[in-house]
Amino acid sequence: MAREFGGSGQYRDISSEQLNSTICRVAQLVTSIPDKAQLGTSNSLSSHFFFKQITIQLIAGAEERDMNLCNKESIFLKNGAGSIILFVGESFARICRRGSADVLLSEVITQILRHVRSILSRNADVVVSEVFETKAGSWFWLMLLEAIRDPYAVERLSEQLLRQLAAEHVTDIEAYWILWILFHRIYERQTSFRSLFLEKFLLWKVFPVCCLRWILQFAVLEFPPDAPLLEKGHNSRGLLDRAQHLAVVWSKREFVQSAPVEQQVYVTAALGFCLEKMSKEDLDATKDMMRSILQGVSCRLENPAHLVRRMASSIALVFSKIIDPKNPLYLDDSCSEEAIDWEFGLAALEKGTLNSSQCTDKDVDELKTCSGLFVEKDFNNTDNSWVGNSGKVRTKKLSEFKLVDPDEIIDPATLNNQLASGEEDDADDASENSEISSDSSLQPYDLSDDDTDLKRKFSQLVDVVGALRKSEDADGVERAVDVAEKLIRASPVELRYVAGDLVRALVQVRCSDSTIEGEEESAEEKRQKSLVALIVTSPFESLDTLNKLLYSPNVDTSQRIMILDVMTDAAQELADTKITKPKHQPRNLISTVSETQAWFMPSSLGPPGAGPWKEIHGTEAPLNWSYSYERELPLRAGQIKSGKTRRWSFRSENIRGHQTEWLQNKFPLYAAAFMLPAMQGFDKKRHGVDLLGRDFIVLGKLIYMLGVCMKCAAMHPEASALAPPLMDLLSSREICHHAEAYVRRSVLFAAACILVALQPSYVASSLVEGSPEISKGLEWVRTWALQVAESDTDRDCYTLAVTCLQLHAEMAFQASRALESKAKNIDMPSNLLKGTIKIPH
């Protein structure tokens, strides 16, 4: 067919419009053949195989005609783009419309890549563009895209071509000449196609980084990668205009808030590539370029996501090299290499990303699927180095503590852990040596003041508070921070009276000013552990002070984040408190005759290796009406000292081997003290406090803390009482529709925690009693999660929204079962379940 359309003189009597119409109808008939194939026909009529074969034949026919022509340009342009090339273009456009662009391009890339490599290998020292225009077989490729008059097909083929070239791992030079031979004519002549490359492919689409380099090289720089220096400076104006346009888009705060992370990485890489090609003179020639760069860097450095801050650091590094190449600006340790990774590790991360469909198939009761992944990534492990040393993240988990025996007597001075075991022995030896020493061996005392008397050991919490308030004494502050947690865990009597002052002192102390450089994180961790211990041992007094400091204008952002972090950890510790209880030891009430020992002797039960019981003869009184027994016990695991004699008494069951650990949730008692004061006044703008605006990170942390509190109070009556006010907070427009994805993620996490914490029977009871608060709140969670899953651009928000929908469906199912059981005992209105809890489809 292609040869027939290319025959000379056959269509002289037909006008060009009639010829074009005929070619279009024939191309439509040819490409619709697979649609007419019936069931059971040959595989050669399948769309994949058929389109592959006709693509090969069309390319072969066009190249054959091109090789046989002498005056190519005049013949190709005689009837528009020529009959053959028009038929090939119409066929390719319809194949692309039918969804087989990948099949088409697989054959096109193979043929054109072989053609380009043959020219590059033979013409190393000449102008390659002139060779392409004069070499036989090139005019078909030069005219191909102009013959495709369907804009959608052109865009689809261009996008798929770039992606398949990246999959073929072609070199930058080969990719540039493939783009040049296919697109340079249509790029120069059609404004719409030029905007496709300069706008859509740079700002809206997301390609691999290698494709981005090729787009910039072809459309912006307009010279091959191996071009000489003289040629590289001919299109500096286009580079400056495109770099300035990218900088304006990149600097907008709305772009950081609403654009997906992949698109932000792509635009950042495009701006970085343009900046790498610029000099200081080029920068001076631009208008407002520096202001846009500084604005974009500053708004990204405030973001809690490490990847977003890394983008700002990379752009700042490239920009600083333009201004002063000898003094580059390093804002991040990851930018220390010479070559910047403009993919930012995102390509490797996508390979291990958990699929959202997998998240919905896991156990929803534990909430450790997508929401757990989100919590670890965006809250617990968020790098808060931007707010100073006091806001550094904790890298170790808080240790688990057991309740001590209330009858045990503890000396607070021994908690400092600073007295060596051999101090008393050394003192005795010194006294003996001083007695037997002669006058000739006496040595003068060292009377120099080394301040050892001032470094007293802290044994009272009042002394710790006083030392923490003396910020000028760095050594005293450091020792007070070291010993604070141990003294607090001992629960002295004075704790409830000094808890408020101690909380205030620990929050306001600056660990970075009192510790050695490099140990700030260790001191910060000790301070946060001390605050957690304070909240656990004295909840009401500590929480009253912390909630006042949370909205106080006298603390900064890092301190507010630390307050919310320690409240979160304290809630989790209270929910997982470990207590020790004696094991139940069944004993025979009546002894058998077969027992060999006397009835008044203690039982022979005990750990393996225990010795026999022996009677102790007391000497304190001549007549002793009671008997005491003792025996040797084996060493415990890890014990170094020799075993001691254990006396048998009524408390023999308290031996460690006869105790067991139990978990007791103590948090519900203090849930209201944790949540209600923190929820009041969050939307008020005060001096230094703006949670709905500038301090959105504190707002996200606050909502996350409230969600953790709901999770810790799960299945308790307190959760049912606190859920309605929390859902009212989350459903406010300023919160659920916040511009920052960080806040929206925390809202979704808190909503998921509410669904986990509520008892289904309580939901059913609220429906029976006609209480609308719970049903309205749950319906809002469902509708809002659906809206987020459909329209939110953030991937983590989508994943959490799907998790919320699954949890809501599970809640609705269990609540309906509870209603069915209640229906057997009471009469319920027929419209009770209409519109209250809906299961999403």
Short mmCIF file of C-alpha atoms in Angstrom, two decimals, residues 113-288:
data_model
loop_
_atom_site.label_atom_id
_atom_site.label_comp_id
_atom_site.label_asym_id
_atom_site.label_seq_id
_atom_site.Cartn_x
_atom_site.Cartn_y
_atom_site.Cartn_z
CA LEU A 113 19.17 3.61 16.77
CA ARG A 114 20.96 1.49 14.20
CA HIS A 115 20.79 4.39 11.72
CA VAL A 116 22.19 6.92 14.25
CA ARG A 117 25.01 4.66 15.39
CA SER A 118 26.11 4.05 11.80
CA ILE A 119 26.39 7.80 11.19
CA LEU A 120 28.15 8.58 14.47
CA SER A 121 30.71 5.83 13.97
CA ARG A 122 31.73 7.04 10.49
CA ASN A 123 31.61 10.82 10.88
CA ALA A 124 33.49 11.73 14.02
CA ASP A 125 35.20 14.88 12.72
CA VAL A 126 32.39 16.53 10.72
CA VAL A 127 29.18 18.36 11.56
CA VAL A 128 26.79 15.51 12.32
CA SER A 129 23.61 17.51 11.65
CA GLU A 130 24.66 18.09 8.03
CA VAL A 131 25.36 14.38 7.60
CA PHE A 132 21.89 13.47 8.87
CA GLU A 133 20.25 15.84 6.39
CA THR A 134 22.21 14.54 3.38
CA LYS A 135 22.58 10.83 4.10
CA ALA A 136 20.29 8.46 2.23
CA GLY A 137 17.59 7.00 4.45
CA SER A 138 17.44 9.96 6.85
CA TRP A 139 14.61 11.95 5.27
CA PHE A 140 11.97 9.49 6.35
CA TRP A 141 12.92 9.98 9.99
CA LEU A 142 13.22 13.75 9.58
CA MET A 143 9.69 13.99 8.20
CA LEU A 144 7.97 11.33 10.34
CA LEU A 145 6.67 13.49 13.23
CA GLU A 146 5.45 16.21 10.87
CA ALA A 147 3.28 13.60 9.11
CA ILE A 148 1.53 12.68 12.38
CA ARG A 149 -1.13 15.36 12.68
CA ASP A 150 -2.78 14.03 15.85
CA PRO A 151 -1.48 16.07 18.86
CA TYR A 152 -2.33 13.31 21.33
CA ALA A 153 -0.40 10.73 19.29
CA VAL A 154 2.61 13.07 19.05
CA GLU A 155 2.65 13.65 22.81
CA ARG A 156 2.14 9.97 23.57
CA LEU A 157 4.90 8.88 21.19
CA SER A 158 7.30 11.52 22.53
CA GLU A 159 6.75 10.47 26.14
CA GLN A 160 7.03 6.76 25.43
CA LEU A 161 10.12 7.33 23.29
CA LEU A 162 11.97 8.99 26.16
CA ARG A 163 11.06 6.24 28.62
CA GLN A 164 12.02 3.42 26.25
CA LEU A 165 15.33 5.10 25.41
CA ALA A 166 16.06 5.21 29.15
CA ALA A 167 15.22 1.51 29.37
CA GLU A 168 17.61 0.80 26.47
CA HIS A 169 20.43 2.60 28.35
CA VAL A 170 21.50 4.62 25.33
CA THR A 171 24.27 7.19 25.73
CA ASP A 172 23.61 10.91 26.03
CA ILE A 173 25.03 11.55 22.55
CA GLU A 174 22.88 8.87 20.92
CA ALA A 175 19.77 10.08 22.73
CA TYR A 176 20.39 13.68 21.67
CA TRP A 177 20.70 12.80 17.97
CA ILE A 178 17.65 10.54 18.09
CA LEU A 179 15.63 13.44 19.52
CA TRP A 180 17.17 15.82 16.99
CA ILE A 181 16.43 13.69 13.92
CA LEU A 182 12.84 13.07 14.99
CA PHE A 183 11.81 16.36 16.59
CA HIS A 184 13.99 19.28 15.51
CA ARG A 185 11.89 20.23 12.46
CA ILE A 186 8.57 20.13 14.30
CA TYR A 187 10.19 21.80 17.34
CA GLU A 188 11.28 24.78 15.25
CA ARG A 189 8.02 25.16 13.34
CA GLN A 190 5.24 24.40 15.87
CA THR A 191 4.83 26.46 19.04
CA SER A 192 2.53 23.88 20.64
CA PHE A 193 5.16 21.17 20.32
CA ARG A 194 7.82 23.51 21.73
CA SER A 195 5.66 24.16 24.80
CA LEU A 196 5.25 20.41 25.17
CA PHE A 197 8.98 20.03 25.80
CA LEU A 198 9.59 23.28 27.70
CA GLU A 199 6.50 23.26 29.92
CA LYS A 200 4.83 19.88 30.16
CA PHE A 201 7.96 17.71 30.09
CA LEU A 202 9.81 19.97 32.55
CA LEU A 203 7.08 20.92 35.03
CA TRP A 204 4.18 18.45 34.81
CA LYS A 205 5.52 15.08 33.71
CA VAL A 206 8.02 13.05 35.71
CA PHE A 207 10.73 11.23 33.74
CA PRO A 208 13.92 9.49 34.83
CA VAL A 209 16.81 11.84 35.46
CA CYS A 210 18.61 10.72 32.30
CA CYS A 211 15.54 11.72 30.23
CA LEU A 212 15.54 15.10 31.96
CA ARG A 213 19.15 15.63 30.88
CA TRP A 214 18.23 14.77 27.29
CA ILE A 215 15.24 17.15 27.30
CA LEU A 216 17.35 20.03 28.59
CA GLN A 217 20.14 19.25 26.15
CA PHE A 218 17.81 19.18 23.15
CA ALA A 219 15.15 21.79 23.96
CA VAL A 220 16.99 24.30 26.18
CA LEU A 221 20.70 24.14 25.37
CA GLU A 222 20.16 23.05 21.73
CA PHE A 223 23.61 21.53 21.25
CA PRO A 224 24.96 17.98 21.62
CA PRO A 225 26.79 16.96 24.81
CA ASP A 226 30.12 16.69 22.99
CA ALA A 227 29.88 20.10 21.29
CA PRO A 228 32.93 22.45 21.44
CA LEU A 229 32.98 25.43 23.83
CA LEU A 230 32.30 27.97 21.10
CA GLU A 231 29.05 26.26 20.18
CA LYS A 232 27.91 25.88 23.78
CA GLY A 233 27.49 29.61 24.30
CA HIS A 234 25.15 30.30 21.42
CA ASN A 235 21.88 29.73 23.33
CA SER A 236 22.64 31.23 26.74
CA ARG A 237 19.49 33.38 26.60
CA GLY A 238 17.23 30.34 26.36
CA LEU A 239 19.04 28.72 29.29
CA LEU A 240 18.64 31.81 31.49
CA ASP A 241 14.94 32.18 30.67
CA ARG A 242 14.22 28.54 31.38
CA ALA A 243 16.27 28.55 34.62
CA GLN A 244 14.47 31.64 35.86
CA HIS A 245 11.07 30.14 35.05
CA LEU A 246 11.99 26.92 36.90
CA ALA A 247 13.24 28.92 39.89
CA VAL A 248 9.98 30.86 40.14
CA VAL A 249 7.91 27.66 40.18
CA TRP A 250 10.35 25.93 42.55
CA SER A 251 10.31 28.80 45.07
CA LYS A 252 6.54 28.86 45.62
CA ARG A 253 5.38 27.51 48.97
CA GLU A 254 2.22 26.16 47.35
CA PHE A 255 4.36 23.96 45.12
CA VAL A 256 6.10 22.44 48.17
CA GLN A 257 2.78 21.85 49.92
CA SER A 258 0.69 20.41 47.08
CA ALA A 259 3.06 18.81 44.56
CA PRO A 260 3.94 15.11 44.95
CA VAL A 261 7.43 14.33 46.19
CA GLU A 262 8.39 12.76 42.85
CA GLN A 263 7.47 15.93 40.99
CA GLN A 264 9.36 18.09 43.49
CA VAL A 265 12.46 15.95 43.00
CA TYR A 266 12.08 16.20 39.21
CA VAL A 267 11.74 20.01 39.15
CA THR A 268 14.61 20.33 41.63
CA ALA A 269 16.82 18.25 39.36
CA ALA A 270 15.83 20.35 36.33
CA LEU A 271 16.73 23.55 38.16
CA GLY A 272 19.97 22.02 39.40
CA PHE A 273 21.03 20.96 35.89
CA CYS A 274 20.35 24.48 34.60
CA LEU A 275 22.32 26.08 37.44
CA GLU A 276 25.27 23.79 36.76
CA LYS A 277 25.47 25.21 33.23
CA MET A 278 25.40 28.84 34.39
CA SER A 279 28.20 31.23 35.36
CA LYS A 280 28.23 34.27 37.62
CA GLU A 281 27.81 36.55 34.61
CA ASP A 282 24.72 34.58 33.56
CA LEU A 283 23.33 34.90 37.07
CA ASP A 284 23.82 38.67 37.08
CA ALA A 285 21.97 38.89 33.77
CA THR A 286 18.84 37.24 35.21
CA LYS A 287 16.01 39.08 36.91
CA ASP A 288 15.08 38.12 40.50
#
